Amino acid sequence: MPVAPDGSLCNIHNRIGGSADNVTGTFTFNLSSEALNGAWTLRVNDNALGDAGRVDSWSITF
């Protein structure tokens, strides 16, 4: 989930899709209430049993 400079969170994906291996796509959010300047980070947590997750790439565009 992207973490805004003020610490606000935008949940992208929450265990939807069962045993699917990949989460890919373009996700759109209304960030009009966010201060866009500053350091944005990505918080990732893979909670699937017997699975190893990784992030191949990500980007954010305003």
Coordinates of N, CA, C and O in Angstrom, one line a residue:
M1 N 0.8 -1.2 0.0 CA 0.0 0.0 0.0 C 0.9 1.2 0.0 O 1.9 1.3 0.7
P2 N 0.6 2.2 -0.8 CA 1.3 3.5 -0.8 C 1.1 4.2 0.5 O 0.0 4.2 1.1
V3 N 2.2 4.7 1.0 CA 2.2 5.5 2.3 C 2.5 7.0 1.9 O 3.6 7.2 1.4
A4 N 1.6 7.9 2.1 CA 1.8 9.3 1.8 C 2.8 9.9 2.7 O 3.1 9.4 3.8
P5 N 3.3 11.1 2.3 CA 4.3 11.8 3.2 C 3.8 12.1 4.6 O 4.5 12.1 5.6
D6 N 2.4 12.2 4.8 CA 1.9 12.5 6.1 C 1.5 11.2 6.9 O 1.0 11.2 8.0
G7 N 1.8 10.0 6.3 CA 1.6 8.7 6.9 C 0.2 8.1 6.5 O -0.1 7.0 7.0
S8 N -0.6 8.8 5.7 CA -1.9 8.2 5.3 C -1.6 7.0 4.4 O -0.6 6.9 3.7
L9 N -2.5 6.0 4.5 CA -2.4 4.7 3.8 C -3.4 4.6 2.7 O -4.6 5.0 2.9
C10 N -3.1 4.0 1.6 CA -4.0 3.7 0.5 C -3.9 2.2 0.2 O -2.9 1.8 -0.4
N11 N -4.9 1.4 0.7 CA -4.8 0.0 0.5 C -5.1 -0.4 -1.0 O -6.1 0.0 -1.5
I12 N -4.1 -1.1 -1.6 CA -4.3 -1.5 -3.0 C -4.9 -2.8 -3.1 O -5.8 -3.0 -4.0
H13 N -4.5 -3.8 -2.3 CA -5.0 -5.1 -2.5 C -5.1 -5.8 -1.1 O -4.1 -5.6 -0.3
N14 N -6.1 -6.5 -0.8 CA -6.3 -7.1 0.5 C -6.8 -8.5 0.4 O -7.9 -8.8 0.6
R15 N -5.9 -9.4 0.0 CA -6.1 -10.9 -0.1 C -7.3 -11.2 -1.0 O -8.0 -12.2 -0.8
I16 N -7.6 -10.5 -2.0 CA -8.6 -10.8 -3.0 C -8.0 -11.7 -4.1 O -6.9 -11.3 -4.6
G17 N -8.6 -12.7 -4.5 CA -8.1 -13.5 -5.6 C -7.6 -14.9 -5.1 O -7.1 -15.6 -6.0
G18 N -7.8 -15.3 -3.9 CA -7.4 -16.6 -3.5 C -6.0 -16.9 -3.6 O -5.1 -16.2 -3.2
S19 N -5.7 -18.0 -4.4 CA -4.3 -18.5 -4.5 C -3.6 -17.9 -5.7 O -2.6 -18.5 -6.2
A20 N -4.1 -16.9 -6.3 CA -3.5 -16.3 -7.5 C -2.0 -15.9 -7.1 O -1.7 -15.4 -6.0
D21 N -1.1 -16.1 -8.1 CA 0.3 -15.8 -7.8 C 0.7 -14.3 -8.0 O 1.6 -13.9 -7.3
N22 N 0.0 -13.6 -8.8 CA 0.4 -12.2 -9.1 C -0.6 -11.2 -8.8 O -1.8 -11.4 -9.1
V23 N -0.2 -10.1 -8.4 CA -1.1 -8.9 -8.3 C -0.5 -7.9 -9.3 O 0.7 -7.4 -9.1
T24 N -1.1 -7.7 -10.3 CA -0.7 -6.7 -11.3 C -1.8 -5.8 -11.7 O -3.0 -6.1 -11.5
G25 N -1.5 -4.6 -12.2 CA -2.5 -3.7 -12.7 C -2.2 -2.3 -12.4 O -1.2 -1.9 -11.8
T26 N -3.1 -1.5 -12.8 CA -3.1 0.0 -12.5 C -4.2 0.3 -11.5 O -5.3 -0.1 -11.7
F27 N -3.9 1.0 -10.4 CA -4.8 1.3 -9.4 C -4.9 2.8 -9.3 O -3.9 3.5 -9.2
T28 N -6.2 3.3 -9.2 CA -6.4 4.7 -9.2 C -7.0 5.1 -7.9 O -8.0 4.5 -7.4
F29 N -6.5 6.2 -7.3 CA -7.0 6.7 -6.1 C -7.3 8.2 -6.2 O -6.6 8.9 -6.9
N30 N -8.3 8.7 -5.5 CA -8.5 10.2 -5.4 C -7.6 10.7 -4.2 O -7.9 10.4 -3.0
L31 N -6.5 11.4 -4.6 CA -5.6 11.9 -3.6 C -5.7 13.4 -3.4 O -4.7 14.0 -3.0
S32 N -6.9 13.9 -3.7 CA -7.0 15.4 -3.7 C -6.9 15.9 -2.3 O -6.5 17.1 -2.1
S33 N -7.0 15.1 -1.3 CA -6.8 15.6 0.1 C -5.4 15.4 0.6 O -5.1 15.8 1.8
E34 N -4.6 14.8 -0.2 CA -3.2 14.5 0.2 C -2.2 15.6 -0.2 O -2.4 16.2 -1.3
A35 N -1.2 15.9 0.6 CA -0.1 16.7 0.1 C 0.8 15.8 -0.7 O 1.3 14.8 -0.2
L36 N 0.9 16.1 -2.0 CA 1.6 15.2 -2.9 C 3.1 15.3 -2.8 O 3.9 14.3 -3.1
N37 N 3.6 16.5 -2.4 CA 5.1 16.6 -2.3 C 5.6 15.9 -1.0 O 5.0 15.9 0.0
G38 N 6.8 15.3 -1.2 CA 7.4 14.6 -0.1 C 7.7 13.2 -0.5 O 7.5 12.8 -1.6
A39 N 8.2 12.4 0.5 CA 8.6 11.0 0.2 C 7.4 10.1 0.3 O 6.8 10.0 1.4
W40 N 7.1 9.4 -0.8 CA 6.1 8.3 -0.8 C 6.8 7.0 -0.7 O 7.8 6.8 -1.3
T41 N 6.2 6.1 0.0 CA 6.9 4.8 0.2 C 5.8 3.7 -0.1 O 4.6 4.0 -0.2
L42 N 6.3 2.5 -0.3 CA 5.4 1.4 -0.6 C 5.5 0.4 0.5 O 6.6 -0.1 0.8
R43 N 4.4 0.0 1.2 CA 4.4 -1.0 2.3 C 3.8 -2.3 1.7 O 2.7 -2.3 1.2
V44 N 4.6 -3.4 1.8 CA 4.2 -4.6 1.3 C 4.2 -5.7 2.4 O 5.2 -5.8 3.1
N45 N 3.2 -6.5 2.4 CA 3.1 -7.6 3.4 C 2.5 -8.8 2.7 O 1.4 -8.8 2.2
D46 N 3.3 -9.9 2.6 CA 2.8 -11.2 2.0 C 2.4 -12.1 3.1 O 3.3 -12.7 3.8
N47 N 1.1 -12.4 3.3 CA 0.7 -13.2 4.4 C 0.2 -14.6 4.0 O -0.3 -15.4 4.8
A48 N 0.4 -15.0 2.7 CA 0.0 -16.3 2.2 C 1.0 -17.4 2.8 O 2.2 -17.2 2.8
L49 N 0.4 -18.5 3.3 CA 1.2 -19.6 3.8 C 1.9 -20.3 2.6 O 1.4 -20.5 1.6
G50 N 3.2 -20.7 2.9 CA 3.9 -21.4 1.9 C 4.2 -20.6 0.6 O 4.5 -21.2 -0.4
D51 N 4.2 -19.3 0.8 CA 4.4 -18.5 -0.4 C 5.5 -17.5 -0.1 O 5.7 -17.1 1.1
A52 N 6.3 -17.1 -1.1 CA 7.3 -16.0 -0.9 C 7.0 -14.9 -1.9 O 6.9 -15.1 -3.1
G53 N 6.7 -13.7 -1.3 CA 6.4 -12.6 -2.2 C 7.5 -11.7 -2.5 O 8.5 -11.7 -1.8
R54 N 7.4 -10.9 -3.6 CA 8.4 -10.0 -3.9 C 7.7 -8.9 -4.8 O 6.7 -9.1 -5.4
V55 N 8.3 -7.7 -4.8 CA 7.9 -6.6 -5.6 C 8.9 -6.5 -6.7 O 10.1 -6.3 -6.5
D56 N 8.5 -6.6 -8.0 CA 9.4 -6.5 -9.1 C 9.5 -5.0 -9.5 O 10.6 -4.6 -9.9
S57 N 8.4 -4.2 -9.4 CA 8.5 -2.8 -9.7 C 7.2 -2.1 -9.3 O 6.2 -2.8 -9.1
W58 N 7.4 -0.8 -9.0 CA 6.2 0.0 -8.8 C 6.5 1.4 -9.1 O 7.7 1.8 -9.1
S59 N 5.5 2.2 -9.3 CA 5.7 3.6 -9.6 C 4.4 4.3 -9.2 O 3.3 3.7 -9.0
I60 N 4.5 5.6 -9.0 CA 3.4 6.4 -8.7 C 3.4 7.7 -9.6 O 4.5 8.3 -9.8
T61 N 2.3 8.1 -10.1 CA 2.2 9.2 -11.0 C 1.0 10.1 -10.5 O -0.1 9.6 -10.2
F62 N 1.3 11.4 -10.4 CA 0.3 12.3 -10.0 C -0.2 13.1 -11.2 O 0.5 13.4 -12.1

